[in-house]
């Protein structure tokens, strides 16, 4: 969001507390830090986690994808690695086998998925700090792990990116990067 592109734009520089009063300028239904979890930007017009709920906040979408990735990781680790991986967020090194020992049956595919899963869990503000990037990491990890599963996680209702111009990584959004300006002929559709 323009004007909110530094840490101290949103956080108090001394306490790191979120400046809720700044959020309420646009998000009128936000009264507390907990309410931020339910924010969904107008350009987020797809159901990323595929649960059918388009009214939930981006954090709930991320949580749904985290759950699906964990299911995929457990199935993959049991099927390919021979031992199911178990995640414990409060105990380093976080990944264990079912006996509680440090997980030791890593494959490159599982290590990448586990890294992305961990990244998605460790930033308590991931929904605001790069929610769509986290969604893409999780989605891509599920898709990658699925390639090696006999019974892949159903991703048919999940989405990695938004439609049309809201898909920031796609051609419709990036078309004029090389030129540096949008041609005037585009203004018939791209103006007020």
GROMACS .gro file of N, CA and C in nm, residues 12-155:
model
  432
   12UNK      N    1   0.522   0.090   1.559
   12UNK     CA    2   0.589   0.188   1.644
   12UNK      C    3   0.738   0.154   1.645
   13UNK      N    4   0.826   0.251   1.621
   13UNK     CA    5   0.969   0.220   1.611
   13UNK      C    6   1.033   0.174   1.742
   14UNK      N    7   0.969   0.200   1.856
   14UNK     CA    8   1.027   0.162   1.985
   14UNK      C    9   0.969   0.033   2.040
   15UNK      N   10   0.840   0.012   2.020
   15UNK     CA   11   0.776  -0.107   2.077
   15UNK      C   12   0.744  -0.213   1.973
   16UNK      N   13   0.745  -0.177   1.847
   16UNK     CA   14   0.707  -0.261   1.733
   16UNK      C   15   0.558  -0.296   1.731
   17UNK      N   16   0.480  -0.236   1.820
   17UNK     CA   17   0.336  -0.257   1.818
   17UNK      C   18   0.278  -0.200   1.689
   18UNK      N   19   0.178  -0.267   1.636
   18UNK     CA   20   0.112  -0.220   1.514
   18UNK      C   21   0.033  -0.094   1.546
   19UNK      N   22   0.043   0.005   1.458
   19UNK     CA   23  -0.032   0.129   1.473
   19UNK      C   24  -0.174   0.107   1.420
   20UNK      N   25  -0.259   0.054   1.505
   20UNK     CA   26  -0.395   0.019   1.466
   20UNK      C   27  -0.469   0.139   1.409
   21UNK      N   28  -0.448   0.258   1.466
   21UNK     CA   29  -0.517   0.377   1.418
   21UNK      C   30  -0.485   0.407   1.272
   22UNK      N   31  -0.366   0.370   1.225
   22UNK     CA   32  -0.331   0.387   1.084
   22UNK      C   33  -0.410   0.289   0.996
   23UNK      N   34  -0.433   0.170   1.046
   23UNK     CA   35  -0.505   0.067   0.970
   23UNK      C   36  -0.652   0.105   0.950
   24UNK      N   37  -0.709   0.168   1.052
   24UNK     CA   38  -0.853   0.197   1.049
   24UNK      C   39  -0.891   0.304   0.948
   25UNK      N   40  -0.793   0.373   0.891
   25UNK     CA   41  -0.824   0.471   0.787
   25UNK      C   42  -0.891   0.400   0.669
   26UNK      N   43  -0.839   0.286   0.630
   26UNK     CA   44  -0.898   0.210   0.518
   26UNK      C   45  -0.981   0.090   0.565
   27UNK      N   46  -0.936   0.026   0.671
   27UNK     CA   47  -1.003  -0.094   0.722
   27UNK      C   48  -1.090  -0.053   0.840
   28UNK      N   49  -1.210  -0.007   0.811
   28UNK     CA   50  -1.298   0.049   0.915
   28UNK      C   51  -1.346  -0.054   1.016
   29UNK      N   52  -1.336  -0.182   0.983
   29UNK     CA   53  -1.380  -0.286   1.076
   29UNK      C   54  -1.267  -0.336   1.166
   30UNK      N   55  -1.152  -0.271   1.162
   30UNK     CA   56  -1.039  -0.310   1.246
   30UNK      C   57  -1.037  -0.223   1.372
   31UNK      N   58  -1.046  -0.290   1.487
   31UNK     CA   59  -1.041  -0.220   1.615
   31UNK      C   60  -0.927  -0.270   1.702
   32UNK      N   61  -0.872  -0.386   1.667
   32UNK     CA   62  -0.764  -0.445   1.746
   32UNK      C   63  -0.668  -0.520   1.654
   33UNK      N   64  -0.555  -0.558   1.710
   33UNK     CA   65  -0.455  -0.633   1.632
   33UNK      C   66  -0.514  -0.765   1.582
   34UNK      N   67  -0.599  -0.826   1.661
   34UNK     CA   68  -0.662  -0.953   1.622
   34UNK      C   69  -0.751  -0.936   1.499
   35UNK      N   70  -0.813  -0.818   1.485
   35UNK     CA   71  -0.899  -0.793   1.370
   35UNK      C   72  -0.821  -0.792   1.239
   36UNK      N   73  -0.692  -0.766   1.245
   36UNK     CA   74  -0.611  -0.763   1.123
   36UNK      C   75  -0.606  -0.899   1.055
   37UNK      N   76  -0.624  -1.005   1.133
   37UNK     CA   77  -0.622  -1.140   1.077
   37UNK      C   78  -0.735  -1.162   0.978
   38UNK      N   79  -0.842  -1.082   0.989
   38UNK     CA   80  -0.959  -1.099   0.904
   38UNK      C   81  -0.960  -1.007   0.783
   39UNK      N   82  -0.853  -0.929   0.764
   39UNK     CA   83  -0.847  -0.835   0.652
   39UNK      C   84  -0.824  -0.911   0.522
   40UNK      N   85  -0.897  -0.868   0.421
   40UNK     CA   86  -0.880  -0.922   0.287
   40UNK      C   87  -0.888  -0.804   0.191
   41UNK      N   88  -0.785  -0.784   0.112
   41UNK     CA   89  -0.779  -0.672   0.019
   41UNK      C   90  -0.878  -0.693  -0.097
   42UNK      N   91  -0.930  -0.586  -0.153
   42UNK     CA   92  -1.026  -0.598  -0.264
   42UNK      C   93  -0.972  -0.675  -0.384
   43UNK      N   94  -0.842  -0.675  -0.406
   43UNK     CA   95  -0.784  -0.745  -0.520
   43UNK      C   96  -0.764  -0.894  -0.497
   44UNK      N   97  -0.800  -0.943  -0.381
   44UNK     CA   98  -0.784  -1.086  -0.349
   44UNK      C   99  -0.916  -1.156  -0.378
   45UNK      N  100  -0.937  -1.188  -0.504
   45UNK     CA  101  -1.068  -1.233  -0.549
   45UNK      C  102  -1.076  -1.383  -0.577
   46UNK      N  103  -0.986  -1.460  -0.518
   46UNK     CA  104  -0.992  -1.605  -0.535
   46UNK      C  105  -0.983  -1.672  -0.399
   47UNK      N  106  -1.024  -1.797  -0.396
   47UNK     CA  107  -1.016  -1.878  -0.275
   47UNK      C  108  -0.885  -1.956  -0.281
   48UNK      N  109  -0.782  -1.903  -0.219
   48UNK     CA  110  -0.648  -1.961  -0.231
   48UNK      C  111  -0.640  -2.102  -0.175
   49UNK      N  112  -0.699  -2.126  -0.057
   49UNK     CA  113  -0.686  -2.257   0.007
   49UNK      C  114  -0.793  -2.357  -0.038
   50UNK      N  115  -0.888  -2.312  -0.119
   50UNK     CA  116  -0.986  -2.403  -0.177
   50UNK      C  117  -1.094  -2.452  -0.083
   51UNK      N  118  -1.114  -2.383   0.029
   51UNK     CA  119  -1.216  -2.429   0.123
   51UNK      C  120  -1.355  -2.371   0.096
   52UNK      N  121  -1.367  -2.288  -0.007
   52UNK     CA  122  -1.496  -2.232  -0.044
   52UNK      C  123  -1.533  -2.104   0.028
   53UNK      N  124  -1.449  -2.057   0.119
   53UNK     CA  125  -1.480  -1.937   0.197
   53UNK      C  126  -1.401  -1.819   0.141
   54UNK      N  127  -1.469  -1.731   0.069
   54UNK     CA  128  -1.405  -1.613   0.012
   54UNK      C  129  -1.417  -1.492   0.104
   55UNK      N  130  -1.484  -1.507   0.217
   55UNK     CA  131  -1.499  -1.394   0.309
   55UNK      C  132  -1.392  -1.394   0.418
   56UNK      N  133  -1.320  -1.504   0.433
   56UNK     CA  134  -1.218  -1.511   0.536
   56UNK      C  135  -1.099  -1.424   0.500
   57UNK      N  136  -1.024  -1.381   0.602
   57UNK     CA  137  -0.906  -1.299   0.581
   57UNK      C  138  -0.793  -1.378   0.517
   58UNK      N  139  -0.692  -1.307   0.472
   58UNK     CA  140  -0.577  -1.370   0.409
   58UNK      C  141  -0.506  -1.466   0.505
   59UNK      N  142  -0.505  -1.434   0.633
   59UNK     CA  143  -0.441  -1.524   0.729
   59UNK      C  144  -0.509  -1.660   0.731
   60UNK      N  145  -0.641  -1.664   0.720
   60UNK     CA  146  -0.712  -1.792   0.717
   60UNK      C  147  -0.679  -1.868   0.589
   61UNK      N  148  -0.662  -1.797   0.479
   61UNK     CA  149  -0.621  -1.861   0.354
   61UNK      C  150  -0.483  -1.925   0.369
   62UNK      N  151  -0.391  -1.851   0.432
   62UNK     CA  152  -0.256  -1.904   0.456
   62UNK      C  153  -0.262  -2.026   0.548
   63UNK      N  154  -0.341  -2.018   0.653
   63UNK     CA  155  -0.354  -2.130   0.746
   63UNK      C  156  -0.407  -2.255   0.675
   64UNK      N  157  -0.505  -2.238   0.587
   64UNK     CA  158  -0.557  -2.351   0.511
   64UNK      C  159  -0.452  -2.416   0.423
   65UNK      N  160  -0.369  -2.333   0.360
   65UNK     CA  161  -0.261  -2.386   0.276
   65UNK      C  162  -0.152  -2.452   0.361
   66UNK      N  163  -0.124  -2.396   0.478
   66UNK     CA  164  -0.027  -2.457   0.569
   66UNK      C  165  -0.073  -2.598   0.608
   67UNK      N  166  -0.201  -2.609   0.640
   67UNK     CA  167  -0.255  -2.740   0.679
   67UNK      C  168  -0.244  -2.841   0.564
   68UNK      N  169  -0.274  -2.796   0.443
   68UNK     CA  170  -0.265  -2.885   0.327
   68UNK      C  171  -0.120  -2.926   0.300
   69UNK      N  172  -0.027  -2.832   0.315
   69UNK     CA  173   0.114  -2.866   0.293
   69UNK      C  174   0.162  -2.965   0.399
   70UNK      N  175   0.121  -2.947   0.522
   70UNK     CA  176   0.163  -3.040   0.627
   70UNK      C  177   0.112  -3.181   0.599
   71UNK      N  178  -0.012  -3.191   0.554
   71UNK     CA  179  -0.068  -3.322   0.517
   71UNK      C  180   0.016  -3.383   0.405
   72UNK      N  181   0.049  -3.302   0.304
   72UNK     CA  182   0.130  -3.351   0.191
   72UNK      C  183   0.269  -3.394   0.237
   73UNK      N  184   0.329  -3.314   0.326
   73UNK     CA  185   0.462  -3.348   0.377
   73UNK      C  186   0.460  -3.478   0.456
   74UNK      N  187   0.357  -3.498   0.537
   74UNK     CA  188   0.350  -3.621   0.615
   74UNK      C  189   0.329  -3.742   0.525
   75UNK      N  190   0.243  -3.729   0.426
   75UNK     CA  191   0.220  -3.839   0.332
   75UNK      C  192   0.348  -3.870   0.254
   76UNK      N  193   0.414  -3.765   0.206
   76UNK     CA  194   0.537  -3.783   0.129
   76UNK      C  195   0.646  -3.847   0.214
   77UNK      N  196   0.665  -3.796   0.336
   77UNK     CA  197   0.773  -3.849   0.420
   77UNK      C  198   0.750  -3.996   0.453
   78UNK      N  199   0.626  -4.034   0.476
   78UNK     CA  200   0.597  -4.175   0.505
   78UNK      C  201   0.613  -4.262   0.380
   79UNK      N  202   0.565  -4.211   0.266
   79UNK     CA  203   0.567  -4.289   0.144
   79UNK      C  204   0.704  -4.296   0.078
   80UNK      N  205   0.774  -4.184   0.074
   80UNK     CA  206   0.902  -4.178   0.003
   80UNK      C  207   1.020  -4.193   0.099
   81UNK      N  208   1.013  -4.126   0.212
   81UNK     CA  209   1.124  -4.129   0.307
   81UNK      C  210   1.124  -4.248   0.401
   82UNK      N  211   1.011  -4.314   0.414
   82UNK     CA  212   1.002  -4.431   0.500
   82UNK      C  213   0.973  -4.400   0.646
   83UNK      N  214   0.966  -4.273   0.682
   83UNK     CA  215   0.934  -4.234   0.820
   83UNK      C  216   0.857  -4.102   0.815
   84UNK      N  217   0.742  -4.098   0.883
   84UNK     CA  218   0.660  -3.977   0.879
   84UNK      C  219   0.723  -3.865   0.960
   85UNK      N  220   0.727  -3.746   0.900
   85UNK     CA  221   0.779  -3.627   0.966
   85UNK      C  222   0.670  -3.568   1.055
   86UNK      N  223   0.712  -3.520   1.173
   86UNK     CA  224   0.622  -3.455   1.267
   86UNK      C  225   0.682  -3.320   1.301
   87UNK      N  226   0.600  -3.215   1.293
   87UNK     CA  227   0.648  -3.079   1.319
   87UNK      C  228   0.611  -3.038   1.460
   88UNK      N  229   0.706  -2.974   1.531
   88UNK     CA  230   0.681  -2.919   1.664
   88UNK      C  231   0.741  -2.778   1.668
   89UNK      N  232   0.656  -2.677   1.666
   89UNK     CA  233   0.702  -2.538   1.656
   89UNK      C  234   0.780  -2.491   1.778
   90UNK      N  235   0.765  -2.560   1.890
   90UNK     CA  236   0.831  -2.514   2.012
   90UNK      C  237   0.959  -2.590   2.045
   91UNK      N  238   0.997  -2.687   1.963
   91UNK     CA  239   1.116  -2.767   1.991
   91UNK      C  240   1.211  -2.770   1.872
   92UNK      N  241   1.328  -2.709   1.889
   92UNK     CA  242   1.429  -2.715   1.785
   92UNK      C  243   1.479  -2.858   1.775
   93UNK      N  244   1.501  -2.914   1.661
   93UNK     CA  245   1.503  -2.860   1.526
   93UNK      C  246   1.369  -2.866   1.453
   94UNK      N  247   1.261  -2.870   1.524
   94UNK     CA  248   1.123  -2.858   1.474
   94UNK      C  249   1.069  -2.982   1.404
   95UNK      N  250   1.153  -3.056   1.337
   95UNK     CA  251   1.107  -3.173   1.261
   95UNK      C  252   1.160  -3.300   1.326
   96UNK      N  253   1.067  -3.391   1.355
   96UNK     CA  254   1.099  -3.514   1.427
   96UNK      C  255   1.031  -3.631   1.358
   97UNK      N  256   1.074  -3.752   1.394
   97UNK     CA  257   1.003  -3.870   1.346
   97UNK      C  258   0.896  -3.904   1.450
   98UNK      N  259   0.821  -4.008   1.425
   98UNK     CA  260   0.710  -4.041   1.515
   98UNK      C  261   0.757  -4.085   1.654
   99UNK      N  262   0.884  -4.124   1.667
   99UNK     CA  263   0.939  -4.163   1.797
   99UNK      C  264   0.991  -4.042   1.874
  100UNK      N  265   0.985  -3.923   1.813
  100UNK     CA  266   1.031  -3.803   1.881
  100UNK      C  267   1.178  -3.773   1.859
  101UNK      N  268   1.243  -3.849   1.773
  101UNK     CA  269   1.383  -3.826   1.742
  101UNK      C  270   1.394  -3.728   1.625
  102UNK      N  271   1.509  -3.662   1.615
  102UNK     CA  272   1.534  -3.570   1.502
  102UNK      C  273   1.508  -3.643   1.371
  103UNK      N  274   1.430  -3.579   1.284
  103UNK     CA  275   1.396  -3.642   1.157
  103UNK      C  276   1.522  -3.659   1.072
  104UNK      N  277   1.539  -3.778   1.013
  104UNK     CA  278   1.662  -3.805   0.940
  104UNK      C  279   1.642  -3.861   0.800
  105UNK      N  280   1.521  -3.861   0.750
  105UNK     CA  281   1.495  -3.919   0.617
  105UNK      C  282   1.465  -3.811   0.514
  106UNK      N  283   1.544  -3.704   0.517
  106UNK     CA  284   1.521  -3.591   0.427
  106UNK      C  285   1.552  -3.626   0.284
  107UNK      N  286   1.471  -3.574   0.195
  107UNK     CA  287   1.500  -3.574   0.051
  107UNK      C  288   1.506  -3.426   0.013
  108UNK      N  289   1.566  -3.392  -0.099
  108UNK     CA  290   1.567  -3.251  -0.139
  108UNK      C  291   1.426  -3.190  -0.149
  109UNK      N  292   1.332  -3.265  -0.203
  109UNK     CA  293   1.194  -3.216  -0.218
  109UNK      C  294   1.132  -3.189  -0.081
  110UNK      N  295   1.149  -3.279   0.013
  110UNK     CA  296   1.091  -3.261   0.146
  110UNK      C  297   1.160  -3.147   0.220
  111UNK      N  298   1.291  -3.134   0.203
  111UNK     CA  299   1.363  -3.024   0.270
  111UNK      C  300   1.314  -2.888   0.220
  112UNK      N  301   1.290  -2.875   0.090
  112UNK     CA  302   1.239  -2.748   0.036
  112UNK      C  303   1.099  -2.718   0.089
  113UNK      N  304   1.015  -2.819   0.092
  113UNK     CA  305   0.879  -2.800   0.143
  113UNK      C  306   0.882  -2.764   0.291
  114UNK      N  307   0.967  -2.831   0.367
  114UNK     CA  308   0.978  -2.804   0.511
  114UNK      C  309   1.029  -2.663   0.537
  115UNK      N  310   1.123  -2.619   0.456
  115UNK     CA  311   1.174  -2.483   0.470
  115UNK      C  312   1.063  -2.381   0.445
  116UNK      N  313   0.988  -2.398   0.337
  116UNK     CA  314   0.879  -2.305   0.306
  116UNK      C  315   0.769  -2.310   0.411
  117UNK      N  316   0.743  -2.428   0.463
  117UNK     CA  317   0.643  -2.442   0.571
  117UNK      C  318   0.689  -2.364   0.694
  118UNK      N  319   0.815  -2.380   0.730
  118UNK     CA  320   0.871  -2.310   0.845
  118UNK      C  321   0.868  -2.158   0.825
  119UNK      N  322   0.906  -2.111   0.708
  119UNK     CA  323   0.902  -1.968   0.677
  119UNK      C  324   0.761  -1.914   0.696
  120UNK      N  325   0.663  -1.990   0.650
  120UNK     CA  326   0.524  -1.943   0.658
  120UNK      C  327   0.473  -1.937   0.802
  121UNK      N  328   0.534  -2.012   0.891
  121UNK     CA  329   0.488  -2.016   1.030
  121UNK      C  330   0.560  -1.916   1.121
  122UNK      N  331   0.680  -1.876   1.086
  122UNK     CA  332   0.763  -1.800   1.179
  122UNK      C  333   0.741  -1.649   1.177
  123UNK      N  334   0.676  -1.595   1.076
  123UNK     CA  335   0.646  -1.451   1.074
  123UNK      C  336   0.502  -1.433   1.119
  124UNK      N  337   0.479  -1.378   1.239
  124UNK     CA  338   0.342  -1.364   1.287
  124UNK      C  339   0.259  -1.264   1.205
  125UNK      N  340   0.322  -1.189   1.118
  125UNK     CA  341   0.250  -1.093   1.035
  125UNK      C  342   0.259  -1.125   0.887
  126UNK      N  343   0.275  -1.253   0.854
  126UNK     CA  344   0.295  -1.291   0.715
  126UNK      C  345   0.178  -1.251   0.626
  127UNK      N  346   0.060  -1.241   0.681
  127UNK     CA  347  -0.057  -1.202   0.603
  127UNK      C  348  -0.045  -1.058   0.553
  128UNK      N  349   0.030  -0.975   0.623
  128UNK     CA  350   0.048  -0.835   0.583
  128UNK      C  351   0.185  -0.811   0.522
  129UNK      N  352   0.286  -0.885   0.564
  129UNK     CA  353   0.423  -0.862   0.519
  129UNK      C  354   0.453  -0.922   0.382
  130UNK      N  355   0.368  -1.003   0.333
  130UNK     CA  356   0.390  -1.067   0.202
  130UNK      C  357   0.297  -1.185   0.188
  131UNK      N  358   0.173  -1.163   0.220
  131UNK     CA  359   0.075  -1.272   0.221
  131UNK      C  360   0.065  -1.347   0.090
  132UNK      N  361   0.064  -1.275  -0.019
  132UNK     CA  362   0.049  -1.343  -0.148
  132UNK      C  363   0.177  -1.420  -0.184
  133UNK      N  364   0.292  -1.372  -0.139
  133UNK     CA  365   0.416  -1.447  -0.161
  133UNK      C  366   0.414  -1.576  -0.079
  134UNK      N  367   0.370  -1.567   0.045
  134UNK     CA  368   0.361  -1.686   0.130
  134UNK      C  369   0.262  -1.786   0.070
  135UNK      N  370   0.151  -1.735   0.018
  135UNK     CA  371   0.053  -1.822  -0.047
  135UNK      C  372   0.118  -1.895  -0.164
  136UNK      N  373   0.197  -1.825  -0.244
  136UNK     CA  374   0.264  -1.889  -0.357
  136UNK      C  375   0.366  -1.992  -0.313
  137UNK      N  376   0.441  -1.963  -0.207
  137UNK     CA  377   0.537  -2.061  -0.154
  137UNK      C  378   0.467  -2.189  -0.112
  138UNK      N  379   0.358  -2.174  -0.038
  138UNK     CA  380   0.285  -2.290   0.012
  138UNK      C  381   0.222  -2.369  -0.103
  139UNK      N  382   0.158  -2.298  -0.193
  139UNK     CA  383   0.094  -2.363  -0.309
  139UNK      C  384   0.198  -2.440  -0.391
  140UNK      N  385   0.309  -2.375  -0.421
  140UNK     CA  386   0.414  -2.439  -0.501
  140UNK      C  387   0.472  -2.560  -0.430
  141UNK      N  388   0.484  -2.553  -0.299
  141UNK     CA  389   0.538  -2.667  -0.223
  141UNK      C  390   0.442  -2.784  -0.226
  142UNK      N  391   0.313  -2.757  -0.212
  142UNK     CA  392   0.214  -2.865  -0.219
  142UNK      C  393   0.219  -2.929  -0.357
  143UNK      N  394   0.222  -2.846  -0.461
  143UNK     CA  395   0.226  -2.898  -0.598
  143UNK      C  396   0.350  -2.984  -0.621
  144UNK      N  397   0.464  -2.941  -0.569
  144UNK     CA  398   0.588  -3.016  -0.587
  144UNK      C  399   0.584  -3.149  -0.513
  145UNK      N  400   0.542  -3.146  -0.388
  145UNK     CA  401   0.534  -3.270  -0.310
  145UNK      C  402   0.433  -3.365  -0.374
  146UNK      N  403   0.324  -3.312  -0.426
  146UNK     CA  404   0.221  -3.394  -0.490
  146UNK      C  405   0.276  -3.477  -0.606
  147UNK      N  406   0.378  -3.427  -0.674
  147UNK     CA  407   0.431  -3.499  -0.791
  147UNK      C  408   0.487  -3.636  -0.753
  148UNK      N  409   0.518  -3.656  -0.626
  148UNK     CA  410   0.577  -3.783  -0.583
  148UNK      C  411   0.482  -3.867  -0.498
  149UNK      N  412   0.358  -3.822  -0.483
  149UNK     CA  413   0.262  -3.896  -0.400
  149UNK      C  414   0.171  -3.985  -0.483
  150UNK      N  415   0.142  -4.103  -0.432
  150UNK     CA  416   0.047  -4.191  -0.501
  150UNK      C  417  -0.096  -4.138  -0.486
  151UNK      N  418  -0.125  -4.068  -0.376
  151UNK     CA  419  -0.255  -4.006  -0.354
  151UNK      C  420  -0.232  -3.858  -0.320
  152UNK      N  421  -0.216  -3.775  -0.423
  152UNK     CA  422  -0.183  -3.634  -0.400
  152UNK      C  423  -0.293  -3.558  -0.325
  153UNK      N  424  -0.255  -3.450  -0.259
  153UNK     CA  425  -0.349  -3.360  -0.195
  153UNK      C  426  -0.431  -3.295  -0.306
  154UNK      N  427  -0.561  -3.288  -0.289
  154UNK     CA  428  -0.649  -3.228  -0.390
  154UNK      C  429  -0.630  -3.078  -0.393
  155UNK      N  430  -0.580  -3.029  -0.504
  155UNK     CA  431  -0.556  -2.886  -0.522
  155UNK      C  432  -0.652  -2.825  -0.624
   0.00000   0.00000   0.00000
